[in-house]
Short mmCIF file of C-alpha atoms in Angstrom, two decimals:
data_model
loop_
_atom_site.label_atom_id
_atom_site.label_comp_id
_atom_site.label_asym_id
_atom_site.label_seq_id
_atom_site.Cartn_x
_atom_site.Cartn_y
_atom_site.Cartn_z
CA UNK A 1 305.85 94.31 243.52
CA UNK A 2 302.33 95.69 243.33
CA UNK A 3 299.39 93.37 244.10
CA UNK A 4 298.16 91.39 241.12
CA UNK A 5 295.04 89.60 242.34
CA UNK A 6 292.35 90.38 244.89
CA UNK A 7 289.79 88.01 246.32
CA UNK A 8 286.37 89.32 247.25
CA UNK A 9 283.79 87.20 249.03
CA UNK A 10 280.43 88.55 250.13
CA UNK A 11 277.47 86.82 251.78
CA UNK A 12 274.28 88.84 252.04
CA UNK A 13 271.33 88.58 254.45
CA UNK A 14 269.56 86.11 252.11
CA UNK A 15 272.59 83.84 252.42
CA UNK A 16 273.59 84.42 248.80
CA UNK A 17 277.30 84.22 248.29
CA UNK A 18 279.45 86.04 245.76
CA UNK A 19 282.99 84.94 245.23
CA UNK A 20 285.12 87.08 242.94
CA UNK A 21 288.75 86.90 241.92
CA UNK A 22 289.75 90.33 240.64
CA UNK A 23 292.80 90.41 238.35
CA UNK A 24 294.34 93.67 239.49
CA UNK A 25 297.07 93.35 236.85
CA UNK A 26 294.48 94.23 234.17
CA UNK A 27 293.27 97.13 236.30
CA UNK A 28 296.82 98.53 236.57
CA UNK A 29 297.32 98.19 232.81
CA UNK A 30 294.08 100.10 232.18
CA UNK A 31 295.03 102.69 234.77
CA UNK A 32 298.47 103.36 233.30
CA UNK A 33 297.34 105.65 230.41
CA UNK A 34 295.07 107.53 232.83
CA UNK A 35 297.98 107.97 235.25
CA UNK A 36 300.16 109.32 232.42
CA UNK A 37 297.40 111.74 231.40
CA UNK A 38 296.84 113.09 234.90
CA UNK A 39 300.57 113.21 235.77
CA UNK A 40 300.89 116.94 234.84
CA UNK A 41 297.89 117.73 237.04
CA UNK A 42 299.46 115.85 239.96
CA UNK A 43 302.69 117.74 239.36
CA UNK A 44 300.83 121.07 239.42
CA UNK A 45 298.89 120.10 242.55
CA UNK A 46 302.16 119.17 244.30
CA UNK A 47 303.77 122.47 243.32
CA UNK A 48 300.68 124.38 244.43
CA UNK A 49 300.74 122.61 247.82
CA UNK A 50 304.54 123.05 248.07
CA UNK A 51 305.11 119.32 248.11
CA UNK A 52 308.00 117.61 246.41
CA UNK A 53 306.44 115.38 243.70
CA UNK A 54 309.59 113.25 243.61
CA UNK A 55 308.89 112.29 247.22
CA UNK A 56 305.11 112.01 246.91
CA UNK A 57 305.02 109.64 243.93
CA UNK A 58 307.47 107.07 245.40
CA UNK A 59 305.50 107.24 248.67
CA UNK A 60 302.29 106.41 246.78
CA UNK A 61 304.07 103.57 244.97
CA UNK A 62 305.32 102.26 248.31
CA UNK A 63 301.78 102.21 249.72
CA UNK A 64 300.54 100.41 246.63
CA UNK A 65 303.31 97.79 246.82
CA UNK A 66 302.76 97.22 250.52
CA UNK A 67 299.09 96.35 250.04
CA UNK A 68 300.06 92.74 249.29
CA UNK A 69 298.99 90.40 252.05
CA UNK A 70 296.21 92.62 253.37
CA UNK A 71 293.29 90.62 254.69
CA UNK A 72 290.00 92.07 255.92
CA UNK A 73 287.25 89.74 257.08
CA UNK A 74 283.93 90.52 258.76
CA UNK A 75 281.58 87.83 259.86
CA UNK A 76 278.12 88.74 261.07
CA UNK A 77 275.23 86.29 261.60
CA UNK A 78 273.35 87.93 258.73
CA UNK A 79 276.17 88.77 256.35
CA UNK A 80 279.89 88.48 255.86
CA UNK A 81 282.62 89.99 253.71
CA UNK A 82 286.17 89.04 252.96
CA UNK A 83 288.83 90.88 250.99
CA UNK A 84 292.29 89.46 250.46
CA UNK A 85 294.95 91.09 248.35
CA UNK A 86 297.57 88.83 246.81
CA UNK B 1 332.14 66.10 268.98
CA UNK B 2 332.38 68.60 266.18
CA UNK B 3 334.33 68.25 262.96
CA UNK B 4 337.21 70.57 263.89
CA UNK B 5 337.86 68.89 267.23
CA UNK B 6 337.90 65.47 265.56
CA UNK B 7 340.41 66.73 262.94
CA UNK B 8 342.72 68.02 265.69
CA UNK B 9 342.56 64.69 267.53
CA UNK B 10 343.24 62.79 264.29
CA UNK B 11 346.28 65.02 263.64
CA UNK B 12 347.47 64.30 267.19
CA UNK B 13 346.96 60.55 266.70
CA UNK B 14 348.84 60.67 263.40
CA UNK B 15 351.73 62.45 265.14
CA UNK B 16 351.43 65.55 262.95
CA UNK B 17 351.08 67.76 266.05
CA UNK B 18 352.10 67.24 269.67
CA UNK B 19 349.78 67.24 272.73
CA UNK B 20 350.62 70.84 273.63
CA UNK B 21 349.77 72.07 270.14
CA UNK B 22 346.53 70.06 270.13
CA UNK B 23 345.54 71.59 273.47
CA UNK B 24 346.24 75.08 272.14
CA UNK B 25 344.18 74.44 269.02
CA UNK B 26 341.24 73.06 271.01
CA UNK B 27 341.37 76.04 273.36
CA UNK B 28 341.33 78.38 270.35
CA UNK B 29 338.40 76.44 268.93
CA UNK B 30 336.41 76.84 272.13
CA UNK B 31 336.91 80.60 272.05
CA UNK B 32 335.34 80.83 268.59
CA UNK B 33 331.57 81.44 268.43
CA UNK B 34 329.56 78.33 267.60
CA UNK B 35 328.95 77.76 263.90
CA UNK B 36 325.67 75.96 264.67
CA UNK B 37 322.55 77.76 263.53
CA UNK B 38 320.73 79.62 266.32
CA UNK B 39 317.87 77.83 267.95
CA UNK B 40 319.51 74.38 267.90
CA UNK B 41 321.21 74.67 271.25
CA UNK B 42 320.20 76.36 274.45
CA UNK B 43 320.88 79.85 273.08
CA UNK B 44 317.80 82.02 272.84
CA UNK B 45 316.64 82.45 269.27
CA UNK B 46 316.76 85.99 267.88
CA UNK B 47 313.28 87.44 267.53
CA UNK B 48 312.19 87.70 263.92
CA UNK B 49 310.85 91.02 262.71
CA UNK B 50 307.06 90.86 262.50
CA UNK B 51 305.50 91.18 259.05
CA UNK B 52 301.85 91.68 259.83
CA UNK B 53 299.73 93.34 262.47
CA UNK B 54 296.55 91.47 263.32
CA UNK B 55 293.41 92.91 264.83
CA UNK B 56 290.85 90.28 265.80
CA UNK B 57 287.51 91.37 267.20
CA UNK B 58 285.09 88.90 268.75
CA UNK B 59 281.70 90.06 269.87
CA UNK B 60 279.70 87.55 271.86
CA UNK B 61 276.12 87.89 272.94
CA UNK B 62 274.99 86.38 276.26
CA UNK B 63 273.41 83.37 274.52
CA UNK B 64 276.73 82.58 272.94
CA UNK B 65 275.30 81.95 269.47
CA UNK B 66 276.24 83.62 266.18
CA UNK B 67 279.06 85.80 267.38
CA UNK B 68 280.20 88.68 265.20
CA UNK B 69 283.82 88.50 264.20
CA UNK B 70 286.29 90.75 262.47
CA UNK B 71 289.73 89.68 261.42
CA UNK B 72 292.02 92.28 259.92
CA UNK B 73 295.59 91.66 258.89
CA UNK B 74 297.65 94.59 257.70
CA UNK B 75 301.23 94.31 256.46
CA UNK B 76 303.54 96.34 258.68
CA UNK B 77 305.20 97.58 255.51
CA UNK B 78 301.88 99.23 254.65
CA UNK B 79 301.85 101.03 258.01
CA UNK B 80 305.40 102.23 257.42
CA UNK B 81 304.54 103.42 253.91
CA UNK B 82 301.40 105.12 255.23
CA UNK B 83 303.32 106.92 257.94
CA UNK B 84 305.90 108.03 255.38
CA UNK B 85 303.14 109.30 253.10
CA UNK B 86 301.44 110.96 256.06
CA UNK B 87 304.62 112.84 256.90
CA UNK B 88 304.42 114.47 253.45
CA UNK B 89 300.99 115.96 254.15
CA UNK B 90 301.36 119.77 254.31
CA UNK B 91 300.98 121.39 257.71
CA UNK B 92 297.78 123.22 256.66
CA UNK B 93 296.09 119.97 255.66
CA UNK B 94 297.26 118.31 258.89
CA UNK B 95 295.68 121.15 260.83
CA UNK B 96 292.33 120.58 259.09
CA UNK B 97 292.50 116.81 259.65
CA UNK B 98 293.31 117.30 263.34
CA UNK B 99 290.41 119.73 263.69
CA UNK B 100 288.02 117.25 262.04
CA UNK B 101 289.25 114.47 264.33
CA UNK B 102 288.81 116.70 267.38
CA UNK B 103 285.23 117.41 266.32
CA UNK B 104 284.57 113.67 266.33
CA UNK B 105 286.08 113.36 269.79
CA UNK B 106 289.38 111.85 268.66
CA UNK B 107 292.18 113.73 270.35
CA UNK B 108 294.94 112.92 267.96
CA UNK B 109 297.73 114.90 266.39
CA UNK B 110 298.77 113.71 262.93
CA UNK B 111 302.13 115.45 263.19
CA UNK B 112 303.04 113.14 266.09
CA UNK B 113 303.00 110.04 263.87
CA UNK B 114 306.61 109.54 262.93
CA UNK B 115 308.38 106.49 261.47
CA UNK B 116 310.55 106.10 264.61
CA UNK B 117 307.44 106.13 266.83
CA UNK B 118 305.88 103.42 264.70
CA UNK B 119 309.00 101.25 264.99
CA UNK B 120 308.91 101.58 268.79
CA UNK B 121 305.23 100.68 268.81
CA UNK B 122 305.80 97.58 266.70
CA UNK B 123 308.76 96.52 268.84
CA UNK B 124 306.68 96.69 272.00
CA UNK B 125 303.43 95.36 270.60
CA UNK B 126 303.57 91.63 271.21
CA UNK B 127 300.06 90.62 272.09
CA UNK B 128 297.38 92.84 273.57
CA UNK B 129 293.89 91.69 274.48
CA UNK B 130 291.23 94.23 275.36
CA UNK B 131 287.94 93.27 276.95
CA UNK B 132 285.26 95.81 276.18
CA UNK B 133 282.18 95.16 278.26
CA UNK B 134 278.96 96.54 276.82
CA UNK B 135 275.37 96.27 278.02
CA UNK B 136 274.49 92.90 276.51
CA UNK B 137 277.68 92.05 274.75
CA UNK B 138 281.20 91.07 275.52
CA UNK B 139 283.65 92.38 272.94
CA UNK B 140 287.20 91.10 272.88
CA UNK B 141 289.80 92.89 270.79
CA UNK B 142 293.12 91.17 270.30
CA UNK B 143 296.00 93.01 268.65
CA UNK B 144 299.19 91.17 267.86
CA UNK B 145 302.08 91.05 265.44
CA UNK B 146 303.28 87.99 263.53
#
């Protein structure tokens, strides 16, 4: 299952805080037609680089699916950032 | 007393089996592995496969105020998928990446990252704490799996 929501939290040096919930599901839906359009180009690139596209595409999908649960958090006295992928 | 042992003794009391048969049944029962879930008794609990790798960085200044922190949690599945994707990189591209890394002072060979190596690394990576002493700072890096 690919990630559906991402949480982004940023605090800048003026102590302003941004808290965003990004619905990745919408992003994937918007990306789908683009992916279909560029699929022949990816296929050509794979053939040109002598890579098997039927191994590359599942590997990309696997990376995308495994992103769930990723958490990156930096906390500095002047600023902080947090990204969590659900 | 477990359920099976009690049943055998009840059968013996009811006269359905004789003492010798009861003894044989109990002996057979003792040979069987325990049906209890692991972790209840004294048996060591099997180690669960870790799901995430954590990297926690704490940087403290001498005054001890406002420390800088970094907390990164990466699913191990992502590492596995990344290694698998990395193994598909053509040799020419790997050569260029290795050269670029070498230029930056990172002596690393991409072709050496293999799924089996990663598994060994995860198996052996329980909890590592590194103390990196700098001029005015004390940086602690803790790497662990959970």
